[in-house]
Coordinates of C-alpha atoms in Angstrom, one line a residue:
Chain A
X1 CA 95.6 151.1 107.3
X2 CA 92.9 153.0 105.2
X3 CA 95.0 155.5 105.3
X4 CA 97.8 154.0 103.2
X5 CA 95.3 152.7 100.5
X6 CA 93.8 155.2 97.8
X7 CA 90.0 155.9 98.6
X8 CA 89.4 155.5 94.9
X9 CA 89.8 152.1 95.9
X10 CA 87.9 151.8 98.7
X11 CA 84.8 153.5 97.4
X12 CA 85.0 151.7 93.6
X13 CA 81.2 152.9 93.3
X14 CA 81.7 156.4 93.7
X15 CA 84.9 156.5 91.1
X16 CA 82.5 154.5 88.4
X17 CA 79.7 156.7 89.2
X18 CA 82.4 160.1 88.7
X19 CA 83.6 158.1 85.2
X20 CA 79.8 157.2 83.9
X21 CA 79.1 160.6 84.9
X22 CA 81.4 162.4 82.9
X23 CA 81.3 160.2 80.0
X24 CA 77.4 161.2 80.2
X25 CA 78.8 164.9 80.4
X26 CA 81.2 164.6 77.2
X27 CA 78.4 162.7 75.4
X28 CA 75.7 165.9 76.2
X29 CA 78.4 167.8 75.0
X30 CA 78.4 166.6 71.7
X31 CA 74.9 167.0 71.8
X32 CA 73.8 163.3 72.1
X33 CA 70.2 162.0 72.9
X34 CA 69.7 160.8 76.4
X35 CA 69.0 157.4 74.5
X36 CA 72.3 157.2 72.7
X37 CA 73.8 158.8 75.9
X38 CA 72.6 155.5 78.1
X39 CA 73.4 153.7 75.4
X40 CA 77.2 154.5 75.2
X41 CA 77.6 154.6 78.9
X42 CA 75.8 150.4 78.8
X43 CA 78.4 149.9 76.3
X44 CA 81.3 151.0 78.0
X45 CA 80.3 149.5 81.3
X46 CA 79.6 146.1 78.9
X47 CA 83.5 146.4 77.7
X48 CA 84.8 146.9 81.1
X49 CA 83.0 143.4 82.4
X50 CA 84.9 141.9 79.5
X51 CA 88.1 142.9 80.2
X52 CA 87.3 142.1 83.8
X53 CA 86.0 138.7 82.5
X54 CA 88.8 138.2 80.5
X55 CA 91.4 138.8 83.5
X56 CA 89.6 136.8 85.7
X57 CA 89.8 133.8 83.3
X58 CA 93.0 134.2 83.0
X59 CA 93.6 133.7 87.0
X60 CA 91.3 131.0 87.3
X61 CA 92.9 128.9 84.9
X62 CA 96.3 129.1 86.6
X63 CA 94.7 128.5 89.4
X64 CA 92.8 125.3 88.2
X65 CA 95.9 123.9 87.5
X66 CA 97.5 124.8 90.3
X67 CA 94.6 123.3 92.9
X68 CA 94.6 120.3 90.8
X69 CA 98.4 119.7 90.7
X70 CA 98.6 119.9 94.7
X71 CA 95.8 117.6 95.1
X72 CA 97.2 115.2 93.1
X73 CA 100.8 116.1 94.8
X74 CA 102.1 117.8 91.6
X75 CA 103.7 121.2 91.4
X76 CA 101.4 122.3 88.5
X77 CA 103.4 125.3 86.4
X78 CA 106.2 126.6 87.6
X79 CA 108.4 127.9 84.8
X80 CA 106.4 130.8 83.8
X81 CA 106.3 133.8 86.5
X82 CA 106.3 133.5 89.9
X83 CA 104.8 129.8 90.5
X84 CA 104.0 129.7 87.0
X85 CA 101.2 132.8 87.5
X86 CA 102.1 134.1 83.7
X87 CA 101.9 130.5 81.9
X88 CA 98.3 131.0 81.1
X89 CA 99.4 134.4 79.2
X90 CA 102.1 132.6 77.7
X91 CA 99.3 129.8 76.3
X92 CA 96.6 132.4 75.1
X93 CA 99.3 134.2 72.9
X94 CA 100.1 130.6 72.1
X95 CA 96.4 129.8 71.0
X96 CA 96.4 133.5 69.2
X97 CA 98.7 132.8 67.2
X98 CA 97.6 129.2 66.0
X99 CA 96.9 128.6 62.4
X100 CA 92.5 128.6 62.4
X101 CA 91.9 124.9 60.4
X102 CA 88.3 124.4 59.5
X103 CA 88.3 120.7 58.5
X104 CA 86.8 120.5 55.3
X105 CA 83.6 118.6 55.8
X106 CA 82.2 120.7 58.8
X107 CA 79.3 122.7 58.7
X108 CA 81.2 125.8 57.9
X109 CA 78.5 129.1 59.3
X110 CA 77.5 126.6 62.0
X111 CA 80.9 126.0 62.8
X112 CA 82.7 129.0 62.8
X113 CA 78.8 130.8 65.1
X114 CA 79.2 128.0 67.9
X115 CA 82.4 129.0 69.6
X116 CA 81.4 132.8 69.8
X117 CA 77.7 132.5 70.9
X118 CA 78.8 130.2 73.7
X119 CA 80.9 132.8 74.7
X120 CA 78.6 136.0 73.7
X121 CA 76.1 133.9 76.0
X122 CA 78.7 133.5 79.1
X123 CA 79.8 137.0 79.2
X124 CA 75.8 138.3 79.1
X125 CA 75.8 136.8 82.3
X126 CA 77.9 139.0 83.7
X127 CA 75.5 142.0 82.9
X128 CA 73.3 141.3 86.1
X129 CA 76.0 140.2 88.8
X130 CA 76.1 143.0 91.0
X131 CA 80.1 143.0 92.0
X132 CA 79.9 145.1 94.6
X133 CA 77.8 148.5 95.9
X134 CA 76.6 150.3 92.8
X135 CA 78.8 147.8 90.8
X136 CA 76.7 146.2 87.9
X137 CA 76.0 147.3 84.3
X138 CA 72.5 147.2 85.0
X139 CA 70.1 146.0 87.6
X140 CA 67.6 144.8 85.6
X141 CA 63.9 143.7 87.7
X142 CA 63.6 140.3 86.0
X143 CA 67.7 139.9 86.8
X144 CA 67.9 136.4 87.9
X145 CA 65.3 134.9 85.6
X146 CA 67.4 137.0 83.3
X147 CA 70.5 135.0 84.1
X148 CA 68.5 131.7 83.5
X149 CA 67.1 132.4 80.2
X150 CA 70.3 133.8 78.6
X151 CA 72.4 130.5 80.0
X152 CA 70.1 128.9 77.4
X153 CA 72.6 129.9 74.7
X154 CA 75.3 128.0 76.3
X155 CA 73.6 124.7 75.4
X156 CA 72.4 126.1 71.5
X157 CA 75.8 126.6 71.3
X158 CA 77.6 123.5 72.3
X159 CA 74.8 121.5 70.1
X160 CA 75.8 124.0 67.2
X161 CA 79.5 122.6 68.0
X162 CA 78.5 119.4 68.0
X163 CA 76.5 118.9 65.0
X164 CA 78.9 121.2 62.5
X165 CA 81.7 119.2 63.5
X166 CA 80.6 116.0 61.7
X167 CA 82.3 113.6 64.0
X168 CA 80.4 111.0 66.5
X169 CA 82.4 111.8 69.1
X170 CA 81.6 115.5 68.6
X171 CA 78.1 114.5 68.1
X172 CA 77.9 112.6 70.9
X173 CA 79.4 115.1 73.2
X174 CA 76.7 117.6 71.8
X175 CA 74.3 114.9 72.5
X176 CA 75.2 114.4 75.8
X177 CA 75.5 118.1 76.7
X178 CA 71.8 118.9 75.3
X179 CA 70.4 116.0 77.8
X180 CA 72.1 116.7 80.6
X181 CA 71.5 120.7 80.9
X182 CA 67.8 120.3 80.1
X183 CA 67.6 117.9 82.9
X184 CA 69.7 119.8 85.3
X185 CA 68.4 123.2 84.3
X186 CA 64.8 122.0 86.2
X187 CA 66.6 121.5 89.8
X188 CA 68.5 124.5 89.5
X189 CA 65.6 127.3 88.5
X190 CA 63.2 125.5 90.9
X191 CA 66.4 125.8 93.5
X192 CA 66.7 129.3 92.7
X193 CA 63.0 129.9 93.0
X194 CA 62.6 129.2 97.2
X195 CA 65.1 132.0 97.5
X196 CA 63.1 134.4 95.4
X197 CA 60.1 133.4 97.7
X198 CA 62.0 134.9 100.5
X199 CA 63.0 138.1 98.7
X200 CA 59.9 138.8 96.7
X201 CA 62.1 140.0 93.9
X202 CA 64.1 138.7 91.3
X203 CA 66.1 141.8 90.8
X204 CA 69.9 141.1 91.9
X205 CA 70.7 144.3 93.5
X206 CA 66.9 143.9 95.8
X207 CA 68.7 140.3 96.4
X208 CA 71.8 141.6 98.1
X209 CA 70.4 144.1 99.8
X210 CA 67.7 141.9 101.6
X211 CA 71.0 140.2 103.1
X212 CA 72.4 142.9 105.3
X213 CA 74.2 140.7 108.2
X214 CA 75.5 136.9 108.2
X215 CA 72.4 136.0 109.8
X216 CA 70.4 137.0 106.9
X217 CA 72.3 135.3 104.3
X218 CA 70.3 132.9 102.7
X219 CA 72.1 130.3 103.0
X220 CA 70.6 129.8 106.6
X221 CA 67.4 129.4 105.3
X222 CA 67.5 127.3 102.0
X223 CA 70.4 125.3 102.5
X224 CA 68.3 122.6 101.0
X225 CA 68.7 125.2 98.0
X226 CA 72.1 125.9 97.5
X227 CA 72.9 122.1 97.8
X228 CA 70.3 121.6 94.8
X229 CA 72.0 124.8 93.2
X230 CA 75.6 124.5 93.3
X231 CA 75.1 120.4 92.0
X232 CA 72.9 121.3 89.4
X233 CA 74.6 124.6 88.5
X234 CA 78.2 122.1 88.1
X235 CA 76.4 120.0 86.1
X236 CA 75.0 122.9 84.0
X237 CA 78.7 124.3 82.9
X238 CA 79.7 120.6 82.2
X239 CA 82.1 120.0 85.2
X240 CA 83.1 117.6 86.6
X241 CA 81.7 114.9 87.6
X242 CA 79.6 115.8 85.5
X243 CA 81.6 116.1 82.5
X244 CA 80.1 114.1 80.1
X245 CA 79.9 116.4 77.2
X246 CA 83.7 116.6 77.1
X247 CA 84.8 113.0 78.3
X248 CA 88.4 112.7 77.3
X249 CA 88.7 109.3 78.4
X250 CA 85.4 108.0 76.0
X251 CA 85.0 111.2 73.2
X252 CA 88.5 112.7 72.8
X253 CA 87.2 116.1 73.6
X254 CA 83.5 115.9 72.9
X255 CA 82.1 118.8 71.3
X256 CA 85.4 120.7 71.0
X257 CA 87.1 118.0 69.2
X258 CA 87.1 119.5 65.8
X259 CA 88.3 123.0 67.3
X260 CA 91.6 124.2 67.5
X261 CA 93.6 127.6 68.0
X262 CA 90.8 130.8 69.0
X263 CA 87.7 128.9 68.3
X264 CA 89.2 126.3 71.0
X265 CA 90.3 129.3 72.9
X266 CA 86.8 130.9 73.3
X267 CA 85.2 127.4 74.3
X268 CA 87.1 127.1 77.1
X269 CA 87.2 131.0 77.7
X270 CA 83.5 130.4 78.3
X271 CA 83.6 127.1 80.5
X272 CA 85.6 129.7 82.9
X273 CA 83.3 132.1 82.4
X274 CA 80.9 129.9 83.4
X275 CA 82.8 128.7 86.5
X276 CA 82.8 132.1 87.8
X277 CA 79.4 133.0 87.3
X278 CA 78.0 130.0 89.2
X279 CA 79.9 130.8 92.1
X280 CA 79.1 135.0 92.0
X281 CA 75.6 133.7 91.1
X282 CA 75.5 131.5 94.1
X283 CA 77.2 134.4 96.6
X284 CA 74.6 136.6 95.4
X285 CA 71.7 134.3 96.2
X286 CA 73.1 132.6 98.9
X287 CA 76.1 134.3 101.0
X288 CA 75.0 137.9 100.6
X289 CA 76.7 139.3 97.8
X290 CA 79.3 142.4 98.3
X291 CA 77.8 142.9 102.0
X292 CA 80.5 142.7 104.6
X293 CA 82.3 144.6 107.3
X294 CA 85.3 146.8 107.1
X295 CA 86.8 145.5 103.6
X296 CA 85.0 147.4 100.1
X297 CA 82.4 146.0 99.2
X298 CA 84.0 144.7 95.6
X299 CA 86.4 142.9 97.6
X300 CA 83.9 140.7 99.3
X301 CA 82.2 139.9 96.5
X302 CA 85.3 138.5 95.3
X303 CA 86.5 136.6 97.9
X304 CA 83.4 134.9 98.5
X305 CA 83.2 134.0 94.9
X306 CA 86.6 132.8 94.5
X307 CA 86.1 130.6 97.9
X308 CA 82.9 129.3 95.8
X309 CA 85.4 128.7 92.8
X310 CA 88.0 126.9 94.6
X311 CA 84.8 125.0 96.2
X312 CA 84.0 124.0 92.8
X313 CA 87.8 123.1 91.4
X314 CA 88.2 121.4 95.1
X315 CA 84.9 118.6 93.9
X316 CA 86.2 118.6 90.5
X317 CA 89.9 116.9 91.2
X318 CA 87.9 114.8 93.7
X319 CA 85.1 113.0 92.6
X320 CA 85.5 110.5 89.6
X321 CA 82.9 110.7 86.6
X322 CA 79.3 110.1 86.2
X323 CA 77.4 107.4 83.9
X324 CA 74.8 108.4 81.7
X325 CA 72.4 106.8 83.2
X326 CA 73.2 107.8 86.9
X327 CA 73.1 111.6 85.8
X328 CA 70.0 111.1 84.7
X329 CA 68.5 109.2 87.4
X330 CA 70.3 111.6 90.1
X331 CA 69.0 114.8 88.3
X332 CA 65.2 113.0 88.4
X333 CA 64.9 111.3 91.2
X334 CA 66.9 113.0 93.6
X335 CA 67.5 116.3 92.9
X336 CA 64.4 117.4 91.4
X337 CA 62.3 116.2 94.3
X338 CA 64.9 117.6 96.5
X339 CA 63.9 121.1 94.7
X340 CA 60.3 120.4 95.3
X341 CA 60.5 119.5 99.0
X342 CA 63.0 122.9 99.6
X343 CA 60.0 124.7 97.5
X344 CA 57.1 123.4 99.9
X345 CA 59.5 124.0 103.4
X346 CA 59.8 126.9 101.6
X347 CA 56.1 127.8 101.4
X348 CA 55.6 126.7 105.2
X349 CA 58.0 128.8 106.9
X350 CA 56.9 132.0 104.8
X351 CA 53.5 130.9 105.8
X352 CA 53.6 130.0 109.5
X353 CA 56.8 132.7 110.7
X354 CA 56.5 135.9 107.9
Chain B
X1 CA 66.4 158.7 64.5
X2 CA 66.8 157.5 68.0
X3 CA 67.9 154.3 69.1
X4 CA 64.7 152.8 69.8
X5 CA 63.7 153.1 66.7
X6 CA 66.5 151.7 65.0
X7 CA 66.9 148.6 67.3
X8 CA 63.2 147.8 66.0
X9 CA 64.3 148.0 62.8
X10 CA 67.2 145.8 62.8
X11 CA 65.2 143.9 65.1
X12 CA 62.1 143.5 62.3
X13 CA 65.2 142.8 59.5
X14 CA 66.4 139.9 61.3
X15 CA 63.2 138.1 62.2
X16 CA 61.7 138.7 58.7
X17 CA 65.3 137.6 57.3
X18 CA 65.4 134.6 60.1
X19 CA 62.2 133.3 59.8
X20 CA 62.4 133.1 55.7
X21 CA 65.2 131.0 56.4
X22 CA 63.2 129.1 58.3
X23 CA 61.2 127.9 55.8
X24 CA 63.1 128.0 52.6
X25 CA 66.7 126.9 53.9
X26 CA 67.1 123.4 52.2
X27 CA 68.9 121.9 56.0
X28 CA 66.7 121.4 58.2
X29 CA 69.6 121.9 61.2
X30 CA 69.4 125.3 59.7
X31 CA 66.1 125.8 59.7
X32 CA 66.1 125.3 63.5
X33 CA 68.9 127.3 64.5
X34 CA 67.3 130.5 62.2
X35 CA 64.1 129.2 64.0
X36 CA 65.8 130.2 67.3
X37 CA 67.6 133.5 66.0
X38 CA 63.8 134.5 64.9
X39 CA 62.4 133.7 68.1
X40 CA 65.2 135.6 69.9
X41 CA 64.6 138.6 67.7
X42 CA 61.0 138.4 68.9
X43 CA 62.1 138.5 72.6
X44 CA 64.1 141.6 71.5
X45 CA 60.9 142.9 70.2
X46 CA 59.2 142.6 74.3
X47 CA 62.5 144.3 75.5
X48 CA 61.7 147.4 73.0
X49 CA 57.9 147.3 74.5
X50 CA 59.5 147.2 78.2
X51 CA 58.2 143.8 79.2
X52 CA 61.7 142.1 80.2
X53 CA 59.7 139.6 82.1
X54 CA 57.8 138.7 78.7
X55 CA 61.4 138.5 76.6
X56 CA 62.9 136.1 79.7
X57 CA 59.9 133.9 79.5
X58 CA 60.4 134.0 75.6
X59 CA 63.9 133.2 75.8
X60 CA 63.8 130.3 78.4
X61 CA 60.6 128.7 76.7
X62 CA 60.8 129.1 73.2
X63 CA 65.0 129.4 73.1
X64 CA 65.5 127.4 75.9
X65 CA 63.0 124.4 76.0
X66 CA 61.4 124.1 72.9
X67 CA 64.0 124.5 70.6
X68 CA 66.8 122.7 72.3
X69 CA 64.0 119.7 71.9
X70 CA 63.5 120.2 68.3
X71 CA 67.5 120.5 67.7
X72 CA 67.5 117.2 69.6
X73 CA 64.9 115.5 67.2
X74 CA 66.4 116.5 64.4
X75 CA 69.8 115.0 65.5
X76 CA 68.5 111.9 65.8
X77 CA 67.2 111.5 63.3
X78 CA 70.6 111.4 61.1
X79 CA 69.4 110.8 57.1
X80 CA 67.0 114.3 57.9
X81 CA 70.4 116.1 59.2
X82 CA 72.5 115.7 56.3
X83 CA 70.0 115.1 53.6
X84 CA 68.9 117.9 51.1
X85 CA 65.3 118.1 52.1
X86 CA 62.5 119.0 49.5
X87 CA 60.3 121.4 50.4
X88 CA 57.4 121.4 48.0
X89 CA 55.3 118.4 46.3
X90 CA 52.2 118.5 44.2
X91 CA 50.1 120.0 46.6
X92 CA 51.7 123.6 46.0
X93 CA 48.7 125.5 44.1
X94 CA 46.6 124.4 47.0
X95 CA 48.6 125.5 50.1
X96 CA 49.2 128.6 47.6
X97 CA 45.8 129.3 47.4
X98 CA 44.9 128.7 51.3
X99 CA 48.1 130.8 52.5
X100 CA 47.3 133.7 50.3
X101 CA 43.5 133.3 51.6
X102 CA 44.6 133.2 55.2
X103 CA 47.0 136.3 54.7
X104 CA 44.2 138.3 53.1
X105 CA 42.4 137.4 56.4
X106 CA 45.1 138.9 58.4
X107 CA 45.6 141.7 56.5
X108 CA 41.9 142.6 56.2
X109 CA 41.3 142.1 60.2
X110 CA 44.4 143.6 61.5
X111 CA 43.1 146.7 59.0
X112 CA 40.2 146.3 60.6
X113 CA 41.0 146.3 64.5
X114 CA 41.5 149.6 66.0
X115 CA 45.0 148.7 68.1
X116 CA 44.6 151.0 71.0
X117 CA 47.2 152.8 72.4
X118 CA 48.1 154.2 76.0
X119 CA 50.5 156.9 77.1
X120 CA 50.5 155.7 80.5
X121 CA 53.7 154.7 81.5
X122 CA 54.8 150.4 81.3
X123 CA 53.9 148.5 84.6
X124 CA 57.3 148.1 86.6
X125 CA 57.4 144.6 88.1
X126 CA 55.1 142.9 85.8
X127 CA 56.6 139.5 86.7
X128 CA 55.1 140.0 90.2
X129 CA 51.5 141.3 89.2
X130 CA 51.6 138.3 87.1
X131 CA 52.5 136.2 89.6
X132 CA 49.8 137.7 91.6
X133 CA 47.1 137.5 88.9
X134 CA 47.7 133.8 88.3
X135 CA 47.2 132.8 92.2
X136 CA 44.2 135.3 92.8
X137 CA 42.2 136.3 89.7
X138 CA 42.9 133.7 87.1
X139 CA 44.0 130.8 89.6
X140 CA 41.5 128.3 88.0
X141 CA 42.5 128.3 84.2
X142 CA 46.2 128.6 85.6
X143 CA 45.5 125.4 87.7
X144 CA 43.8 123.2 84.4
X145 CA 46.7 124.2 82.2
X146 CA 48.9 122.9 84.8
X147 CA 46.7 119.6 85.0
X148 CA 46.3 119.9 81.5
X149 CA 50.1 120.1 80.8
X150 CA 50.4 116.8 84.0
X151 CA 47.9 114.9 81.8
X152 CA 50.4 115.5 78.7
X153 CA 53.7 114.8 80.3
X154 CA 51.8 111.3 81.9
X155 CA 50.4 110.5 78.6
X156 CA 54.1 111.3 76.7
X157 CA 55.3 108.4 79.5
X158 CA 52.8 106.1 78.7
X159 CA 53.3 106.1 75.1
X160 CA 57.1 106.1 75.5
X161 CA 57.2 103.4 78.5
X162 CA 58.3 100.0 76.9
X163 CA 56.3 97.5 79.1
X164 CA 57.9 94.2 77.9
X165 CA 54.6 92.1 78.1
X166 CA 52.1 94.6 76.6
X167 CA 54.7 95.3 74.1
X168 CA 54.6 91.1 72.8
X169 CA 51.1 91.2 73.5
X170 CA 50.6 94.4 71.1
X171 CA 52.8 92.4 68.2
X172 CA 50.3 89.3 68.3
X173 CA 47.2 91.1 68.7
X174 CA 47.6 94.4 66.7
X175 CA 50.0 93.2 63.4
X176 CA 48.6 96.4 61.8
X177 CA 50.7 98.8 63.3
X178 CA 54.0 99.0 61.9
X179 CA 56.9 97.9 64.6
X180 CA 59.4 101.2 63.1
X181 CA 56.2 103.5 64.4
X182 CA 56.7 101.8 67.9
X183 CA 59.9 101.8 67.9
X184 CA 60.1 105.8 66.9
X185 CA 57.6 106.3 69.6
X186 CA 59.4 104.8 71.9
X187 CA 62.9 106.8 71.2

């Protein structure tokens, strides 16, 4: 079977190590710094996680509304493609095309800078996954706490959306966002914390290698943890049911209410961004990354992920919405002492057994 | 020049350009968002100095936490949102006089203090020395800012808690506090 695939694509690592080499080789050429070199070749590698990024979104929404038109025995699109696979192309030429209104009392630098640092802050995610063997722009030593500052952004972002738009329900929805990821962002970086207890090292790369079989996932030993993680990392990108932010059935849209056409566009390019993250983040952490017998190692990463994503889309078209006050009072009283407990098992095992 | 170089320029631009707008922008949304682009600019500055684990904590404290809160305040509080805010009243020629005193200070010390430089190489890992530091070396004043920062989040509560009966009790016994200072204390 090997046989019959290319081993370009088997070996992914080696063929962007042989491309990032001889872009470093054409660069010397020129007679380039081994600064500017590094920094062309970062560059590069940056554009190529956006176009990856980019693709990616476009899947996952198709397949969004596919998972949520079986579960609520719907077809979903069908018109467009095979199944409907090319109707979200046909919707983001759609959006491109739209006329760009800026209603006229909005905010209007605040307005137009919301939309793209939202997304500037999703992609910069996407710097530290490591997507498979030797695949990640660059393995920074502070990766994960790298992941959880730049997040951050997100929320700046939606406020900055909220605020310009000069609408309550906007408002509100930027209200609601700000509250709900500083309360959710506690769980989820004290969640993230037992596992870098285990691996002494926040660097993703160190991570995945520290996981070399199924028994050393870490799933098996903070599965207090993940549960913590993956509910406060869904509340984090504002799914549901924890959705408030963007309650269509009490804000219209929330925050993106005023938007429309490629502003719009880039809001909900990031929410898929963000989707995808959580889950890489979590198969990282949790499920071993790209390690995995017989398959490439890129192709593992992905399938675990998208299993985490369909995870995700599965609770989504399930579970009805929160209240305010119950996402408050389940990110306080139950989750964050949830993270504490995982934290001091945490300590003991380490303790008593390493 | 090399790129180094030049990112600390751009870098120094926009934190000198962010943080005057910062104080002179006449919306005070404004001010808080440039607040956070100066803050971010100094986080660039750590990365420049390799000490990524400094520009994280930077990020996720001053970007993440601090400002977020301050955005927050300042959206609740509607009339300071929208209003054109004025920045100066008749105190100017003072706070003139003590800001030009304080810079002469800084100037004069920071001409003053021989900043010493090293050619060895950045520590790799600093996050984990640190970590390491703060449970060995200097686990005492790393424990009484953490009680110290306990006592502050219990004492926040306190103030903020609404307890129905000492709240009617405070309104017949202390009439000299106005009720809109409660009430903003407890939002």
């Amino acid at each position: 079977m090997t046989a019959l695939i290319p081993q370009s694509i088997l070996e992914l690592d080696k063929l962007v190590r042989t491309i990032a080499d001889a872009i470093a080789a054409v660069l010397q050429g020129i007679g380039l710094g081994p600064a500017w070199v590094t920094l062309i070749q970062l560059s590069i590698a940056c554009l190529v996680v956006i176009a990856f990024a980019a693709v990616v979104v476009l899947f996952l929404v198709w397949w969004e509304r596919k998972i949520s038109a079986h579960i609520q025995m719907r077809l979903g699109p069908m018109r467009v493609g095979w199944h409907g696979a090319l109707q979200t192309i046909a919707d983001a030429v759609k959006l491109l095309q739209k006329e760009d209104i800026t209603p006229t009392n909005v905010d209007r630098p605040i307005y137009f800078w919301a939309p793209i640092l939202t997304f500037v802050a999703a992609v910069a995610v996407y710097v530290t996954i490591p997507f498979g063997k030797g695949l990640i722009v660059s393995d920074l030593n502070i990766g994960i706490l790298y992941i959880l500052s730049i997040t951050t952004f997100t929320v700046i972002g939606l406020l900055m959306a909220g605020w310009s738009s000069n609408n309550k329900y906007a408002l509100l929805g930027g209200f609601r966002s700000a509250a709900q990821v500083i309360s959710y962002e506690v769980p989820m970086a004290l969640a993230i914390m037992g596992v870098v207890m285990f691996t002494q090292t926040l660097s993703m790369v160190e991570i995945v290698n520290q996981q070399q079989s199924f028994t050393h996932w870490y799933i098996w030993r903070q599965p207090i943890g993940f549960v913590v993680y993956m509910i406060a990392a869904t509340a984090e990108c504002n799914r549901t049911p924890f959705d408030l932010p963007e309650a269509d059935s009490e804000l219209v849209a929330g925050f993106v209410t005023e938007y429309s056409g490629m502003k719009f566009a880039m809001f909900f390019l990031a929410e898929f961004l963000n989707l995808f993250s959580i889950s890489a983040i979590a198969t990282t952490l949790f499920f071993g990354g790209w390690q995995g017998p017989f398959l490439p190692s890129w192709m593992w990463f992905m399938i675990k992920t998208l299993i985490g994503v369909f995870v995700l889309m599965w609770v989504r078209w399930t579970y009805p919405r929160l209240r305010v006050d119950q996402l408050m009072g389940f990110a306080w009283r139950f989750l964050l002492p949830a993270a504490f407990v995982n934290l001091i098992l945490t300590g003991l095992l380490i303790a008593v057994f390493l | 020049m090399d790129p180094i170089t030049l990112a600390f320029l751009a870098l120094a631009f926009l934190i000198i350009v962010a943080s005057l707008f910062v104080v002179s922008s006449r919306n005070i949304f404004h001010s808080a968002i440039f607040l956070i682009l100066a803050l971010f600019g100094v986080a660039g500055i750590f990365v420049l100095l390799e000490a990524p684990f400094l520009a994280a904590a930077q990020v996720l404290i001053y970007v993440g936490a601090i400002s977020i809160l301050m955005i927050f305040a300042v959206m609740l509080t509607a009339r300071i949102a929208d209003g054109q805010l004025r920045y100066t009243n008749e105190q100017v020629p003072t706070g003139l006089l003590v800001s030009l005193g304080l810079l002469v200070v800084m100037l004069y010390s920071l001409w003053q203090t021989p900043i010493p430089t090293s050619a060895a190489a950045p520590v790799s890992g600093a996050g984990r020395k640190l970590g390491e530091l703060f449970l060995t070396q200097y686990v005492l004043p790393f424990e009484i800012i953490s009680v110290l920062l306990l006592t502050a989040l219990i004492g926040a509560l306190v103030i903020a808690k609404k307890d129905p009966r000492a709240a009617s009790a405070a309104d017949d016994s202390a009439a000299d506090v106005p009720a809109r200072e409660r009430e903003r204390a407890v939002v």
